[in-house]
Coordinates of N, CA and C in Angstrom, one line a residue:
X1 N 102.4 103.4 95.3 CA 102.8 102.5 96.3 C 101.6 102.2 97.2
X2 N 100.9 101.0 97.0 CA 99.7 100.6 97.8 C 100.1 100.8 99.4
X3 N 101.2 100.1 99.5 CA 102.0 100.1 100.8 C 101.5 100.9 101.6
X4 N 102.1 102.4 101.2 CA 101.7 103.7 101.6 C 100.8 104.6 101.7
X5 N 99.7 104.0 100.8 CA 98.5 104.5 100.9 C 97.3 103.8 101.4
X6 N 98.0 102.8 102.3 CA 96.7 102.4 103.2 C 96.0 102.5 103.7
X7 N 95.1 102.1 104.0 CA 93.7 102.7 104.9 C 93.1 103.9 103.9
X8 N 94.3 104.8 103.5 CA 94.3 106.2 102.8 C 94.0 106.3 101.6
X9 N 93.7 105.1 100.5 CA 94.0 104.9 99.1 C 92.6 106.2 98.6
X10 N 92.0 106.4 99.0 CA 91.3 107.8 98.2 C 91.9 109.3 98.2
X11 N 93.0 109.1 99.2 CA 94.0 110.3 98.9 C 95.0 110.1 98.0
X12 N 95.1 108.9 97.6 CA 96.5 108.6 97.0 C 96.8 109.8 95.8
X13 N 97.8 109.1 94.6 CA 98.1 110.7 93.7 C 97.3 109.8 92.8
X14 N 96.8 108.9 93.1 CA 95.5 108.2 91.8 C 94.7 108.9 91.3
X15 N 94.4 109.3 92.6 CA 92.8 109.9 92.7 C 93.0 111.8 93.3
X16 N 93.7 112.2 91.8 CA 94.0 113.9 92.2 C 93.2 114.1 90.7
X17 N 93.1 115.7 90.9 CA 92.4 116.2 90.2 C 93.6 116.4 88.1
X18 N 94.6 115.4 88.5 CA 95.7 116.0 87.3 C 95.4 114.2 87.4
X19 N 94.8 113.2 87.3 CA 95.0 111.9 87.3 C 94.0 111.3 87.2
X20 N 93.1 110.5 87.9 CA 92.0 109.9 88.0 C 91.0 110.7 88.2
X21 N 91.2 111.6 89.3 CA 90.2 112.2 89.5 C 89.2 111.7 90.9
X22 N 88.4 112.8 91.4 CA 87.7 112.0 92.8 C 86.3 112.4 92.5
X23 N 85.7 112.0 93.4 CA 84.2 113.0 94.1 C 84.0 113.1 95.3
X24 N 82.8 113.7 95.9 CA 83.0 114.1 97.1 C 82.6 113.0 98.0
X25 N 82.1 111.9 97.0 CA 81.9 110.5 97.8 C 81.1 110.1 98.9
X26 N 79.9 111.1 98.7 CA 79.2 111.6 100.0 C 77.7 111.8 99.8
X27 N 77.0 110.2 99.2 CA 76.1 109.9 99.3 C 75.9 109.5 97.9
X28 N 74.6 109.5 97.4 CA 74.1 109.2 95.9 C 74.2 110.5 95.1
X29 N 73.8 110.2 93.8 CA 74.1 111.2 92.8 C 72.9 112.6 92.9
X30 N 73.9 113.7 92.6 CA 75.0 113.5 91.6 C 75.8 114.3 92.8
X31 N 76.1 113.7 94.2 CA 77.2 114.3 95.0 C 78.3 113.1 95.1
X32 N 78.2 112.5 93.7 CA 79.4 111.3 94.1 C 80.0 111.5 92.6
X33 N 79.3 112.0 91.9 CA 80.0 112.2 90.4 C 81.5 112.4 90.5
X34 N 82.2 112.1 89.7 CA 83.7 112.2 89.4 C 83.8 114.3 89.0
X35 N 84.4 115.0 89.2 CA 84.0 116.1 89.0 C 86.0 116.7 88.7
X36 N 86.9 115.7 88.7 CA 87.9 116.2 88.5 C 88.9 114.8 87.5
X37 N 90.1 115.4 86.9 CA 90.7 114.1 86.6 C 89.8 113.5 84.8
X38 N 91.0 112.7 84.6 CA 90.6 112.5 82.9 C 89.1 112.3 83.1
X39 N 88.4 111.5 83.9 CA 86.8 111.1 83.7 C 85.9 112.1 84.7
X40 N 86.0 113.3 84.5 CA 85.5 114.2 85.1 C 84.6 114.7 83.8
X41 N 83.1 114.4 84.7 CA 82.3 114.9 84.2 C 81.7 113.7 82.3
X42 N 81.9 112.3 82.9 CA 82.0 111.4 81.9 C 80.5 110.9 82.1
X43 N 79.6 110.4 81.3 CA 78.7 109.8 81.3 C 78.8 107.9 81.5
X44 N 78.0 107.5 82.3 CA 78.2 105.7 82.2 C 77.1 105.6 81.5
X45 N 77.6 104.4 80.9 CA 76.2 103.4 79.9 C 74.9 103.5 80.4
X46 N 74.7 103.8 82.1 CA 73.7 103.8 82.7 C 72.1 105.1 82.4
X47 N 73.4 106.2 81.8 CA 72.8 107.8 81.9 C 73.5 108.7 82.8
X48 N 73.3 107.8 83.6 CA 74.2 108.6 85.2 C 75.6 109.5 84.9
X49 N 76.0 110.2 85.8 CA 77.5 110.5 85.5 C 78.4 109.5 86.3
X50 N 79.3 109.2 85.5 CA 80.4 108.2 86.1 C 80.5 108.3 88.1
X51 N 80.5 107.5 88.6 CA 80.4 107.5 90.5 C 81.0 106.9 91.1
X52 N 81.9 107.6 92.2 CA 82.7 106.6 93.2 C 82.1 107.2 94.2
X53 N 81.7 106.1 95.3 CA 81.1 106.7 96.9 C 82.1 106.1 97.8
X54 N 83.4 105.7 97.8 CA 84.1 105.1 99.0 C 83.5 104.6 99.6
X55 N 84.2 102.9 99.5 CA 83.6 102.2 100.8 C 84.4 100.6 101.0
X56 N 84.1 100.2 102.2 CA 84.6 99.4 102.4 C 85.9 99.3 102.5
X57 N 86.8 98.1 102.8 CA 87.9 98.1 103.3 C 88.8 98.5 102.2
X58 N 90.4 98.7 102.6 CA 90.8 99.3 101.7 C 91.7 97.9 100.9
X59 N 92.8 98.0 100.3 CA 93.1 97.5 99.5 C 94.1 96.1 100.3
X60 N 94.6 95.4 99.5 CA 95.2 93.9 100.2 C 97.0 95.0 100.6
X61 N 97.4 94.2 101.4 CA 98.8 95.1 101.6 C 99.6 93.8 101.5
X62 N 101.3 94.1 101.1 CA 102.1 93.0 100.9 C 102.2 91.7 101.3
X63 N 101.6 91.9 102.9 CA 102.0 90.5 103.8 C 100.6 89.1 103.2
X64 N 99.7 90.5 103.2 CA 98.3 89.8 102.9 C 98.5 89.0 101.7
X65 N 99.0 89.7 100.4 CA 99.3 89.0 99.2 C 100.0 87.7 99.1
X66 N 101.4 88.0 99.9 CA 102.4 87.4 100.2 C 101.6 86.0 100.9
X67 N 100.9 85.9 102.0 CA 100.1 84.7 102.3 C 99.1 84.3 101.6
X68 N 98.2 85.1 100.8 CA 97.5 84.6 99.6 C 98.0 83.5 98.8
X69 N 99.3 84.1 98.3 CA 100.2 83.3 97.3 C 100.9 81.9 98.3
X70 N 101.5 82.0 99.2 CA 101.9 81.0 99.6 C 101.2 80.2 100.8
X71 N 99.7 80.1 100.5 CA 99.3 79.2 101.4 C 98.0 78.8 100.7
X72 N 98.2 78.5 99.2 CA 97.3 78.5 98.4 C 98.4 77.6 97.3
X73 N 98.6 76.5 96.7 CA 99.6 76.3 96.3 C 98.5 75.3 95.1
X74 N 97.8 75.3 95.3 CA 96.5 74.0 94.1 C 95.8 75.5 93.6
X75 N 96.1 75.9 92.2 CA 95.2 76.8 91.5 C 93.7 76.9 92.0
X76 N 93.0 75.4 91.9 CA 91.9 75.9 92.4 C 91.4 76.7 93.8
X77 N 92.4 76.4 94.9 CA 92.5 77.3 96.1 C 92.4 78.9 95.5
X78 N 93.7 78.6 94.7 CA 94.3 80.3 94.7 C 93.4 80.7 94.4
X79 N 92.7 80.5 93.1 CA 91.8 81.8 92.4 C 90.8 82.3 93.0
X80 N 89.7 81.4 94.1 CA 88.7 82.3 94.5 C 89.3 82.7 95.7
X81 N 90.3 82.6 96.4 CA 90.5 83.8 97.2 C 91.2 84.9 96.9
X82 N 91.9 84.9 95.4 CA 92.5 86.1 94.4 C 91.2 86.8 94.0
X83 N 90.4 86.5 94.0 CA 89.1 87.0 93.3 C 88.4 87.8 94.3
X84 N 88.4 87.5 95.8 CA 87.8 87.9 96.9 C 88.8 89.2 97.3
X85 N 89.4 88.7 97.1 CA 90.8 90.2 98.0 C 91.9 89.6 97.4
X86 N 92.7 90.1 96.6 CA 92.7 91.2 96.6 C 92.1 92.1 95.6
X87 N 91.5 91.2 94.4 CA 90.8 91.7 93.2 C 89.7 92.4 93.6
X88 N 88.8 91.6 94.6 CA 87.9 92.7 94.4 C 87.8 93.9 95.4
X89 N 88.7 94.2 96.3 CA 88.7 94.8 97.4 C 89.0 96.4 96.9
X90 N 89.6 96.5 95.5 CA 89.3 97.9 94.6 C 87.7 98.6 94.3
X91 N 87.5 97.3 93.5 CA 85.7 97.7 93.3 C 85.3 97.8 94.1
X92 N 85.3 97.3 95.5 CA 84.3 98.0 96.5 C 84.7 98.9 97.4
X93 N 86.1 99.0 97.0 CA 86.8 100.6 97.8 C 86.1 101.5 97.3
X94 N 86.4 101.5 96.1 CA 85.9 102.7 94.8 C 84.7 102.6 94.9
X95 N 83.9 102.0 95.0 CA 82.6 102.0 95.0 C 81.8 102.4 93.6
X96 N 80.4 102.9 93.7 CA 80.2 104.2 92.4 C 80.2 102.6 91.3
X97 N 80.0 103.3 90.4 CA 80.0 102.2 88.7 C 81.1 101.2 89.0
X98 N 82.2 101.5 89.6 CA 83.6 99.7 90.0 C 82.9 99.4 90.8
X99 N 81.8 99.5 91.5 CA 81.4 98.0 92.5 C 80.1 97.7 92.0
X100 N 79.8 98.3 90.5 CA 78.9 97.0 90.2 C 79.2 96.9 88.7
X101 N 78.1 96.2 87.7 CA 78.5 95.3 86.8 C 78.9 96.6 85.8
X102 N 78.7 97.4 86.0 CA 79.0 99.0 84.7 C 80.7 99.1 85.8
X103 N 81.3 98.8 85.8 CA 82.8 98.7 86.4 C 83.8 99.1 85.2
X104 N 83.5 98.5 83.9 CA 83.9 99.3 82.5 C 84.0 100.8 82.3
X105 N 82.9 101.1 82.8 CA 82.8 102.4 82.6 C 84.0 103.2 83.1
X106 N 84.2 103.0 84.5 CA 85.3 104.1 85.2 C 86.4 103.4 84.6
X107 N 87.8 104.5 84.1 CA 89.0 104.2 83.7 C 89.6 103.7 84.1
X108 N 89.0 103.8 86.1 CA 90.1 103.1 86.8 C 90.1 101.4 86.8
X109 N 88.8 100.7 86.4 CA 88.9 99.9 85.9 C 90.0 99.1 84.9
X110 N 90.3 99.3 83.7 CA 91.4 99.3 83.0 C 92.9 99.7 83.5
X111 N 93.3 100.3 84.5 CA 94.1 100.0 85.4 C 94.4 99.1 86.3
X112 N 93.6 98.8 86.9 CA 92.9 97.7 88.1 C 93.2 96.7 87.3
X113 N 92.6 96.1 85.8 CA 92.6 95.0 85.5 C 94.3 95.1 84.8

């Protein structure tokens, strides 16, 4: 429930050591490495070990979506502000490999999308 894990989404039960998994998110590597969760301890295309550093705002919440969708009514409106938040406001939560072009790499990618 994004709802509920506002502001909070790096606590959520996403990001537990029986699920996605976290890191300590607290600077560059390797203190940002994934170190728990299915992609603990995963390599990216890069070399590097797979990385989230938390950052940026957190994710779009109901009302936000809710006015995205209905004050956007010509597709070409909608999509680049769907693309801005709430799509990309994951990758740059997550930070690490989802906020740049190796974003494949982390699992949570494939959920996200």
């Amino acid at each position: 429930d994004w709802e509920r894990d506002d502001a909070e989404e790096r606590f959520s039960t996403t990001f537990r050591a029986k699920t996605f998994g976290t890191s300590s998110g607290v600077g560059s590597l390797p203190d940002s490495c994934v170190t728990e969760g299915v992609a603990a301890g995963w390599t990216a295309s890069d070399g590097d070990c797979l990385s989230r550093n938390w950052g940026g705002a957190g994710f779009a919440g109901a009302m936000e979506i809710s006015a995205i969708i209905t004050s956007n009514a010509a597709f070409r409106n909608f999509r680049p502000v769907l693309e801005g938040n709430p799509h990309a406001a994951p990758h740059i939560y997550v930070s690490g490999h989802m906020g740049s072009y190796l974003s494949p790499d982390d699992p949570l990618f494939f959920v996200h999308h």
